[in-house]
Each structure stands twice: as C-alpha cells, then as structure tokens.
GROMACS .gro file of C-alpha atoms in nm:
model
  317
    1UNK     CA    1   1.437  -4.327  -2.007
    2UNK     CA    2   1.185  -4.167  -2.188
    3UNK     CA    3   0.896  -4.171  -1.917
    4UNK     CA    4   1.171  -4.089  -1.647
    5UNK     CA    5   1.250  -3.755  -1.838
    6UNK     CA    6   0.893  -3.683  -1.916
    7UNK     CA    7   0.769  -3.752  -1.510
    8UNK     CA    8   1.059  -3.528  -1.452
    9UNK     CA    9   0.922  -3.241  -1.656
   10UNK     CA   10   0.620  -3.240  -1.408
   11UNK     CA   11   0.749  -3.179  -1.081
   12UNK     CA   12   0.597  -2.919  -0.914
   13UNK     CA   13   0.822  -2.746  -0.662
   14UNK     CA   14   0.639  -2.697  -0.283
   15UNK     CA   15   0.817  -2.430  -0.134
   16UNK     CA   16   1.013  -2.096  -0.309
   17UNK     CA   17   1.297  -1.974  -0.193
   18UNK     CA   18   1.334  -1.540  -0.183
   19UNK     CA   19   1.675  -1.494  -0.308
   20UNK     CA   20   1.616  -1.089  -0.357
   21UNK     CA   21   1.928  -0.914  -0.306
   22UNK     CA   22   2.208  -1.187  -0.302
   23UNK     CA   23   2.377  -1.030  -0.593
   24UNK     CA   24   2.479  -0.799  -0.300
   25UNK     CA   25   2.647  -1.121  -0.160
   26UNK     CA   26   2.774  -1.024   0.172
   27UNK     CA   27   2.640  -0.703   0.223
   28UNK     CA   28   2.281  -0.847   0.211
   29UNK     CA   29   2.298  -0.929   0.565
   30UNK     CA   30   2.325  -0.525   0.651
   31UNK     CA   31   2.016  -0.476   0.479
   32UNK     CA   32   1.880  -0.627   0.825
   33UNK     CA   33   1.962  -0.265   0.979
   34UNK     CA   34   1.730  -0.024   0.817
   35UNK     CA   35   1.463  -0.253   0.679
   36UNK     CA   36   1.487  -0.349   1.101
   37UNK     CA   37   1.436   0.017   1.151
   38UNK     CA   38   1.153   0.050   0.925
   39UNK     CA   39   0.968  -0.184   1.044
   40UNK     CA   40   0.985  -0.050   1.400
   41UNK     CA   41   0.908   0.263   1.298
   42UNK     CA   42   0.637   0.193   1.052
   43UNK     CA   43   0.460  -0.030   1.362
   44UNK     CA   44   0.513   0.273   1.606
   45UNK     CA   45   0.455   0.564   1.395
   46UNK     CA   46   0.098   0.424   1.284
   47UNK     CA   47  -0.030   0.246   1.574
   48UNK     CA   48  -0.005   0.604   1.715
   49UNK     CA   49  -0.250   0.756   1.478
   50UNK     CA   50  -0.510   0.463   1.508
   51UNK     CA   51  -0.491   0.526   1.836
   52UNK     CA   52  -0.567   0.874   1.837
   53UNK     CA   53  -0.818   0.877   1.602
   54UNK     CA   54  -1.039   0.551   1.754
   55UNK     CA   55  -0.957   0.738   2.117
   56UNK     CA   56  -1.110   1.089   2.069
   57UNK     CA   57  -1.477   1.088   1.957
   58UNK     CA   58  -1.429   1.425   1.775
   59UNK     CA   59  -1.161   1.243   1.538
   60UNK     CA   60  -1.478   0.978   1.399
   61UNK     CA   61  -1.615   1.217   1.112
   62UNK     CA   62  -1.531   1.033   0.770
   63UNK     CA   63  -1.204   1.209   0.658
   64UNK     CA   64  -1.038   1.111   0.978
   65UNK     CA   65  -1.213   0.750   0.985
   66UNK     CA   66  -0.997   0.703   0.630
   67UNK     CA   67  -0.671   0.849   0.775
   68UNK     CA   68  -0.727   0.624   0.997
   69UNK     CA   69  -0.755   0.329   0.747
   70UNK     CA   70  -0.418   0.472   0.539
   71UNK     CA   71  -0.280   0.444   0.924
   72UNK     CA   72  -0.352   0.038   0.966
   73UNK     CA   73  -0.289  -0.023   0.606
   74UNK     CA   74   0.040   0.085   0.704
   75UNK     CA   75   0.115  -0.081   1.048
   76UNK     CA   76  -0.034  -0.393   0.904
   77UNK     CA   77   0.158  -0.408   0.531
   78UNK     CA   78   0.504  -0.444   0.678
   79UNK     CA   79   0.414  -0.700   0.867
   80UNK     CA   80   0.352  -0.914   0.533
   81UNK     CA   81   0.667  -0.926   0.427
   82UNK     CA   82   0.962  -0.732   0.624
   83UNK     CA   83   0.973  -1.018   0.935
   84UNK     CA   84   1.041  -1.312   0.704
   85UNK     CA   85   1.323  -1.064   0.526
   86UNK     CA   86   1.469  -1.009   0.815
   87UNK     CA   87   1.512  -1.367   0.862
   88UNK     CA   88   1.650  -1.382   0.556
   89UNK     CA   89   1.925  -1.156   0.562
   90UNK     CA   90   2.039  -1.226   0.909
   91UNK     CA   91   1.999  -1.620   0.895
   92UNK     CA   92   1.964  -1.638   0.538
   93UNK     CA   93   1.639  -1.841   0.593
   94UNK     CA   94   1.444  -1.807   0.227
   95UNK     CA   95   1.263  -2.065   0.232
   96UNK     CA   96   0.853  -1.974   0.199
   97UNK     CA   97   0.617  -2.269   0.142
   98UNK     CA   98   0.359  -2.250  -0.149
   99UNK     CA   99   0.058  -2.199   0.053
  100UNK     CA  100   0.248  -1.901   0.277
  101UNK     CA  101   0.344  -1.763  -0.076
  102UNK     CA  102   0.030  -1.747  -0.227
  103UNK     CA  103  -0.122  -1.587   0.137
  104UNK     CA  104   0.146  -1.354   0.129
  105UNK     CA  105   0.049  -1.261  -0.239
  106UNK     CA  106  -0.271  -1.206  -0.197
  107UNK     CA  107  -0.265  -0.991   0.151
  108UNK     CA  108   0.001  -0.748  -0.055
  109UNK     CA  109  -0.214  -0.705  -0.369
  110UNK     CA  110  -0.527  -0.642  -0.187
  111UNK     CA  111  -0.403  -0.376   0.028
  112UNK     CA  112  -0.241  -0.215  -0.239
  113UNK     CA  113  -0.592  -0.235  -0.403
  114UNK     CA  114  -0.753  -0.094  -0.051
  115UNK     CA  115  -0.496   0.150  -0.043
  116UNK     CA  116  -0.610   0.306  -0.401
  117UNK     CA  117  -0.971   0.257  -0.288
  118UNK     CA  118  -0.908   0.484   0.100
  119UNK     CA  119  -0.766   0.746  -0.153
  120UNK     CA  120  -1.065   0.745  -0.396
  121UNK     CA  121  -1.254   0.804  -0.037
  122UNK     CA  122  -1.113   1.076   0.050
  123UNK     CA  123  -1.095   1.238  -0.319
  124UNK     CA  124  -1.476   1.146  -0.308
  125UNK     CA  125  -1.602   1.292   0.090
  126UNK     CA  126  -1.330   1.625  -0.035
  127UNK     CA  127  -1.535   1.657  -0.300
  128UNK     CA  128  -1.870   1.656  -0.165
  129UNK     CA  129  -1.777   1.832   0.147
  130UNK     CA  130  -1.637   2.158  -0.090
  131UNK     CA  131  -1.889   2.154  -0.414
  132UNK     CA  132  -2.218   2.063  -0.212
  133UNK     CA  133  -2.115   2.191   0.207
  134UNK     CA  134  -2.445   2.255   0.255
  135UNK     CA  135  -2.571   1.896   0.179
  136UNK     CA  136  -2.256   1.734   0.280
  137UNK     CA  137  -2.364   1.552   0.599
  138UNK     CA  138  -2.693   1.445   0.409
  139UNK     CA  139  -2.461   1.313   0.104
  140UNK     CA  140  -2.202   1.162   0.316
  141UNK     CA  141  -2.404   0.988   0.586
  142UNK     CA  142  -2.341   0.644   0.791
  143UNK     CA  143  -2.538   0.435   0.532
  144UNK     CA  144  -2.415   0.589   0.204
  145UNK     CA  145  -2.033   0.552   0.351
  146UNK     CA  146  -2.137   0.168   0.427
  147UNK     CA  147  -2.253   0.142   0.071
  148UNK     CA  148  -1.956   0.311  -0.063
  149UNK     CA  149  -1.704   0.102   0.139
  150UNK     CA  150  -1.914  -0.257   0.073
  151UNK     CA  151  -1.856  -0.193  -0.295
  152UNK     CA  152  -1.530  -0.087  -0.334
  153UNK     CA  153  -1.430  -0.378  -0.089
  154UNK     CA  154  -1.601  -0.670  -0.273
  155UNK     CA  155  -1.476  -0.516  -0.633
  156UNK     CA  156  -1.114  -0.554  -0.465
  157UNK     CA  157  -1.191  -0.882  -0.287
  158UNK     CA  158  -1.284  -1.038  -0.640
  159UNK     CA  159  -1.016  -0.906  -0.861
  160UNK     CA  160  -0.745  -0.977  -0.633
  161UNK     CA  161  -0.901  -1.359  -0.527
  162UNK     CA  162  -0.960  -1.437  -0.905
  163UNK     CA  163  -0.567  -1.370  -0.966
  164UNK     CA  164  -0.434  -1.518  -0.710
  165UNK     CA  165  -0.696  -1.808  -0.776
  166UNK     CA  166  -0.554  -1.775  -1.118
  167UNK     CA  167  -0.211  -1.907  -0.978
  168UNK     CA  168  -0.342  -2.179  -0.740
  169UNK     CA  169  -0.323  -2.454  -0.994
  170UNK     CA  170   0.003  -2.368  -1.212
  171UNK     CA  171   0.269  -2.594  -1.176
  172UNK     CA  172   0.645  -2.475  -1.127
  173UNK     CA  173   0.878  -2.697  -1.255
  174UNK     CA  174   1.144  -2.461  -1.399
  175UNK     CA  175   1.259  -2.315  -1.046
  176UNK     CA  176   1.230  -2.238  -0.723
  177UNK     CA  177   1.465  -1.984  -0.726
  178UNK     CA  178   1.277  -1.592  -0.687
  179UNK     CA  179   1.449  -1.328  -0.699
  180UNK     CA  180   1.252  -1.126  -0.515
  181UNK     CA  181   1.185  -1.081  -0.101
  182UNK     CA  182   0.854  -1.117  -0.121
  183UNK     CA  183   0.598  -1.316  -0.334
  184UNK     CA  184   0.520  -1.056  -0.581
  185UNK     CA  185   0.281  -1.200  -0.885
  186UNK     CA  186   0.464  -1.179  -1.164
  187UNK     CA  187   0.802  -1.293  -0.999
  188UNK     CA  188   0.592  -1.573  -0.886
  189UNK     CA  189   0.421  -1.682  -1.230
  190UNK     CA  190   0.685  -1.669  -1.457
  191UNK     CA  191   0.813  -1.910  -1.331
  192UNK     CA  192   0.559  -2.192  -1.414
  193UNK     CA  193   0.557  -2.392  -1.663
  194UNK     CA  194   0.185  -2.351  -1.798
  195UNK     CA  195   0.003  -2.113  -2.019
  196UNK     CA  196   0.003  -1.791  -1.788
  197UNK     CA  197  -0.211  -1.539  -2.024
  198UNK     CA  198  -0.475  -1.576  -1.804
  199UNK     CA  199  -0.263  -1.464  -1.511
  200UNK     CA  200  -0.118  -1.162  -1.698
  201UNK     CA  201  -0.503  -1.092  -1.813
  202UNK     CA  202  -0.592  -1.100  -1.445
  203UNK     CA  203  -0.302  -0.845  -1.331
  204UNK     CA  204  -0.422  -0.637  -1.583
  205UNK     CA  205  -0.745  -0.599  -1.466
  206UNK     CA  206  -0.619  -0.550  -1.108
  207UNK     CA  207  -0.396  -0.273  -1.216
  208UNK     CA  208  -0.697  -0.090  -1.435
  209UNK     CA  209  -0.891  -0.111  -1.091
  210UNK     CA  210  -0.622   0.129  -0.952
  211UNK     CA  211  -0.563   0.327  -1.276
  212UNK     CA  212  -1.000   0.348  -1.259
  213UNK     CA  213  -0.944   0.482  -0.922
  214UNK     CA  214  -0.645   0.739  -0.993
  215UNK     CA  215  -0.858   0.850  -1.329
  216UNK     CA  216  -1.134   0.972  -1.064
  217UNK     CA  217  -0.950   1.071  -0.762
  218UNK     CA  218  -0.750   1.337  -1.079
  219UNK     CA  219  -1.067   1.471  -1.211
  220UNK     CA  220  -1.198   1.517  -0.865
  221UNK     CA  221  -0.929   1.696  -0.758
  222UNK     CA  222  -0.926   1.908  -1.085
  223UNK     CA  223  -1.295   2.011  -0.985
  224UNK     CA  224  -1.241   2.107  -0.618
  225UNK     CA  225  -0.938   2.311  -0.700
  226UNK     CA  226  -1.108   2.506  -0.954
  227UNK     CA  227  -1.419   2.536  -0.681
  228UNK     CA  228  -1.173   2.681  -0.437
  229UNK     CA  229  -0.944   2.896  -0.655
  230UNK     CA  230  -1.302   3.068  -0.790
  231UNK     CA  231  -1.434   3.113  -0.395
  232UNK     CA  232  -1.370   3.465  -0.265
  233UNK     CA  233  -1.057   3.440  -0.046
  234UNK     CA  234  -1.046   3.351   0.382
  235UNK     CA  235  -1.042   3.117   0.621
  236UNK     CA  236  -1.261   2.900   0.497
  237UNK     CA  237  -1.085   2.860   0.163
  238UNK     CA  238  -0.751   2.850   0.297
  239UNK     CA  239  -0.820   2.529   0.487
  240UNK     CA  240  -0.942   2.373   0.220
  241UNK     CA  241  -0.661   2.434  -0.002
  242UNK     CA  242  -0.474   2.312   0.286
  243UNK     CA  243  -0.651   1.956   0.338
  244UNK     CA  244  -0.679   1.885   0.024
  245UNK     CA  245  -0.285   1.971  -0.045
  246UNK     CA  246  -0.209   1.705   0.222
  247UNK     CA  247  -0.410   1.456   0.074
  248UNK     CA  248  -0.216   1.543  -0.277
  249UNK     CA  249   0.033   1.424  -0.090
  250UNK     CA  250  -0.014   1.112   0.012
  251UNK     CA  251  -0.195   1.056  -0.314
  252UNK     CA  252   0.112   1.136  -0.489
  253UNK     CA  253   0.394   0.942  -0.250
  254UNK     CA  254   0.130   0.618  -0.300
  255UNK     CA  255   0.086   0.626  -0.710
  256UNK     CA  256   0.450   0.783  -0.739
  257UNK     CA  257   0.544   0.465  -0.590
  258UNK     CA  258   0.381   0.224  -0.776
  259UNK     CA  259   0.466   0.363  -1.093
  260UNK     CA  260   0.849   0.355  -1.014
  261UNK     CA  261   0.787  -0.001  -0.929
  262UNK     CA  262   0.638  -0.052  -1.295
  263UNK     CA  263   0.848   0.124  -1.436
  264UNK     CA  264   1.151  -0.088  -1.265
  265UNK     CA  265   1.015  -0.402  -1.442
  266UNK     CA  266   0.985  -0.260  -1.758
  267UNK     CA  267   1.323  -0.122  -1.815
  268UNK     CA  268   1.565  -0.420  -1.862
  269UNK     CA  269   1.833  -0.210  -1.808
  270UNK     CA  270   1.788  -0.111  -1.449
  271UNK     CA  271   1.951  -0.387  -1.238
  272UNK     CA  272   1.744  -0.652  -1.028
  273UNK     CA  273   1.826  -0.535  -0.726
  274UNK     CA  274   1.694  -0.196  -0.797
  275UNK     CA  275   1.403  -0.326  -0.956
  276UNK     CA  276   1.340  -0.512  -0.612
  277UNK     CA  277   1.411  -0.170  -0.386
  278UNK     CA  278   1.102   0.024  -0.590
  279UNK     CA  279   0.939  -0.287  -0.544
  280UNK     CA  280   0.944  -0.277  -0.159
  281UNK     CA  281   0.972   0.042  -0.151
  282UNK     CA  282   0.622   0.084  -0.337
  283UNK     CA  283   0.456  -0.076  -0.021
  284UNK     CA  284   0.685   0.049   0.250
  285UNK     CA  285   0.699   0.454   0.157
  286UNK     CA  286   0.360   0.517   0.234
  287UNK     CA  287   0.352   0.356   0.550
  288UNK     CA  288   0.664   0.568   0.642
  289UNK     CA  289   0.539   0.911   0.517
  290UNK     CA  290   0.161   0.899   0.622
  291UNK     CA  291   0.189   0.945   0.968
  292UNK     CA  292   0.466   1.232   0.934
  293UNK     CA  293   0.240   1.394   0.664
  294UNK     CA  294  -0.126   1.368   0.884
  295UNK     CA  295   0.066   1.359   1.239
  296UNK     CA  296   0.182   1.726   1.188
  297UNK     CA  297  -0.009   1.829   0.898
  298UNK     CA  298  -0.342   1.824   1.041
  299UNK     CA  299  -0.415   2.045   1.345
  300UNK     CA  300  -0.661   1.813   1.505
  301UNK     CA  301  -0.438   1.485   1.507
  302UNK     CA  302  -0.129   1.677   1.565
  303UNK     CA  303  -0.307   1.842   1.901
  304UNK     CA  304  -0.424   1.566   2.006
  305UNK     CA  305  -0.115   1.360   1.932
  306UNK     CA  306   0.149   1.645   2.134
  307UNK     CA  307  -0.145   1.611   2.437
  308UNK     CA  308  -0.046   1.188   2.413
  309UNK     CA  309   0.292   1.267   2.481
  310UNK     CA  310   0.214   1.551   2.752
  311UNK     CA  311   0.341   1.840   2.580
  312UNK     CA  312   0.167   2.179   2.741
  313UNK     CA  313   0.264   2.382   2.405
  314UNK     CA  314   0.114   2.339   2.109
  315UNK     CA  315   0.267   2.542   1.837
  316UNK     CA  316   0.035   2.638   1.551
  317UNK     CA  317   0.075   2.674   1.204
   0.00000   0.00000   0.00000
C-alpha cells in the first residue's frame, strides 16, 4: 500500500487543461465574441502597417523599420494564444499538451521581451537622431543597427530559453487544472511538485531585463525632452516633440500593461478572473492600439496608408 501511494505521488500529468474564466460559468462562452473580434482586428489592423512600411522604400529608415517590428509583434502575439481560447469558450476544448504549453510559454515571454527591446530602439535611434542630428546617419548606420539588434536578441533568446528550460524537467503531480487561458509561467510552475526557486530566480531575471530596458528608454527620454524644450522654437522642434510624444505612447500603453498584470497577481484581493483579463490584456492592448496610434499619428504611414485604400484627400494635421 505503501509503494502504491508513494508511485502515486510521482505522476506527472501530460497535458494541462486552461480553465481561465469558468467561474463565469455560462457566460464564458460569450467571451468568444470580442476576444473573436480582437483577433480579427489585431490580424487586419497590423498586417496593414507591415505592409506599408516593407511596400514603400521611403518607409525603410530605422524608426519606421521598428514600427514596423511593434506592427508583427502584434499580428503575430494573438495568434499564440487567442485561437486555442476561442476553442475553448465555444467548444470548451482546454485541453493543451505539455510540449504545446511550454512552446506557447516561451513564444509569449520572448515577445514580450522583444517588445521591451523594439521600444529601447526607438528610445535609443530618438535619441541619437535629436542630441547628435548631424552625426545621426554615421551613428545609426546598417552595421551598428545589426549589432544593436544581434545583442539585444541573443540577451532575450537566453533569458527566456533558460526559464522555460528551467520548467522542462519539473514534474506536476498536484494538478492539471490552470486557471489561466494561456500558459503563463508562474500559473504553470506552481503547480509542480519540485523545488521551483530556480524558476522564480529565472522570472526574475527576465523581468529585470525589461525593468533594464524601461530604466534606459526613461532617462533617454528625460534627455531628449530637455534637448528639445532648450532648442529655439519651429518646425523642426515641433516634430520632434511630436514623434517622440507618440512613441510615449506606445511606451506607456506597453509597460502600463504589464504592470497592471503584476500588479493583478500581487493583490489577493482582486478576483481571478480579473487577474486573468490584465493578464491577456497585457499582450493584447498593444497590438490593438499601435496601429491606431502610428496609422494616424504619423504623416508618412497615415499618407501612404489613405493612398492603400484610394482616398484622393488627405487631411493634415
């Protein structure tokens, strides 16, 4: 009885099923309308923007090459996760294998890490296109933006493949059961059954990657704004107050986001399902407000965009 009970205690469970939102019980299945909507949207709304920019050669400098990047981080993001919760609420499929889980993981933390990394970009080629204009095209050139991009992509690649490495070989024999629609790290790891400091000590270091990159991207932006506010009034500085305000806001609709969702799972009082709503949210709200905010925010795009659709008049701001 004894070696039954303890064999028992081992078993690993295969699969996880997503359970987020059933406390709703039958309203869940409603949540299939706007998170349908969403994803629609999201997919239509961005793959117009990549289009525009990779179409019209005057669109490749580097600001518009990382607009572009914000643009397929969000067609592509949604895609993760929003298809198999569909499922879910309609069919009430929530079944996700461990393999699809840990893939899943991984493709959601990384982009949220490339997502912190664009915006560090564009804090960065701001900066050296308003303190140094005159050396700007030597300082931000093909090979330094290669160099710039390499690192940043294999510091992300690492930190998010040795935490999700981290949870390859923990075994989960208290339940199967996440509450969550999507296989979110720490949802995921509490529920094994090992030591998981490790995995917390990994998710830390993930998350001072993006606090590393918002500490930088603040200070930069501190700089060019004193820069501009000190330049004699015109055109010139108008514009730049202008671009850089619309890259405040994307800035601040990404790390707004993500600190609601920490926030949510720090608060026990705040119920689950709300916890889960910043949660999705936190990946979904930039790729909903990024094309609105560069599609008519930025003359260039939003010309070239209004030409796409055949309109003769386009109004100015």
């Amino acid at each position: 009885m004894g070696d039954q009970s303890n064999n028992i205690s081992f078993i690993s469970f295969t699969d996880f099923q997503l359970i987020g939102f059933t406390d709703l019980k039958g309203y869940r299945t409603l949540l299939f309308i706007p998170f349908c909507i969403i994803l629609i949207y999201t997919l239509f709304a961005n793959c117009i923007l990549m289009i525009v920019i990779a179409k019209h050669r005057k669109l490749h400098a580097p600001m518009y090459i990382l607009i572009g990047l914000i643009a397929a981080l969000g067609f592509f993001v949604p895609i993760y996760f929003i298809p198999r919760m569909l499922v879910g609420f309609l069919w009430d499929w929530n079944t996700i294998t461990r393999h699809e889980c840990l893939i899943q993981m991984f493709c959601l933390h990384f982009s949220g890490c490339f997502q912190s990394s664009i915006l560090l970009g564009m804090a960065v080629d701001r900066f050296f296109a308003i303190i140094y204009p005159l050396r700007y095209n030597d300082l931000v050139n093909l090979t330094n933006s290669l160099i710039f991009c390499a690192v940043l992509s294999i510091r992300n690649a690492v930190a998010i493949i040795a935490m999700v490495g981290l949870v390859v070989p923990l075994t989960f024999c208290k339940t199967n059961m996440i509450y969550h629609s999507f296989c979110e790290h720490t949802s995921v790891v509490n529920l094994a059954c090992n030591d998981i400091s490790k995995n917390y000590l990994a998710l830390t270091v993930a998350f001072g990657i993006t606090s590393a990159d918002c500490l930088v991207i603040f200070c930069s932006y501190v700089i060019i704004f004193v820069v501009i506010f000190r330049s004699p009034s015109g055109e010139s500085r108008h514009k730049a107050i202008h671009t850089c305000t619309t890259h405040l806001m994307t800035i601040a609709i990404a790390y707004i986001s993500v600190t609601a969702a920490f926030v949510g799972y720090r608060v026990a009082t705040i119920p689950r399902d709300i916890r889960i709503l910043t949660s999705t949210l936190y990946h979904l709200v930039p790729a909903i407000c990024n094309p609105v905010i560069y599609g008519f925010r930025t003359t260039e795009i939003r010309t070239q965009i209004l030409k796409m659709f055949k309109f003769n008049k386009v109004t100015t701001y």
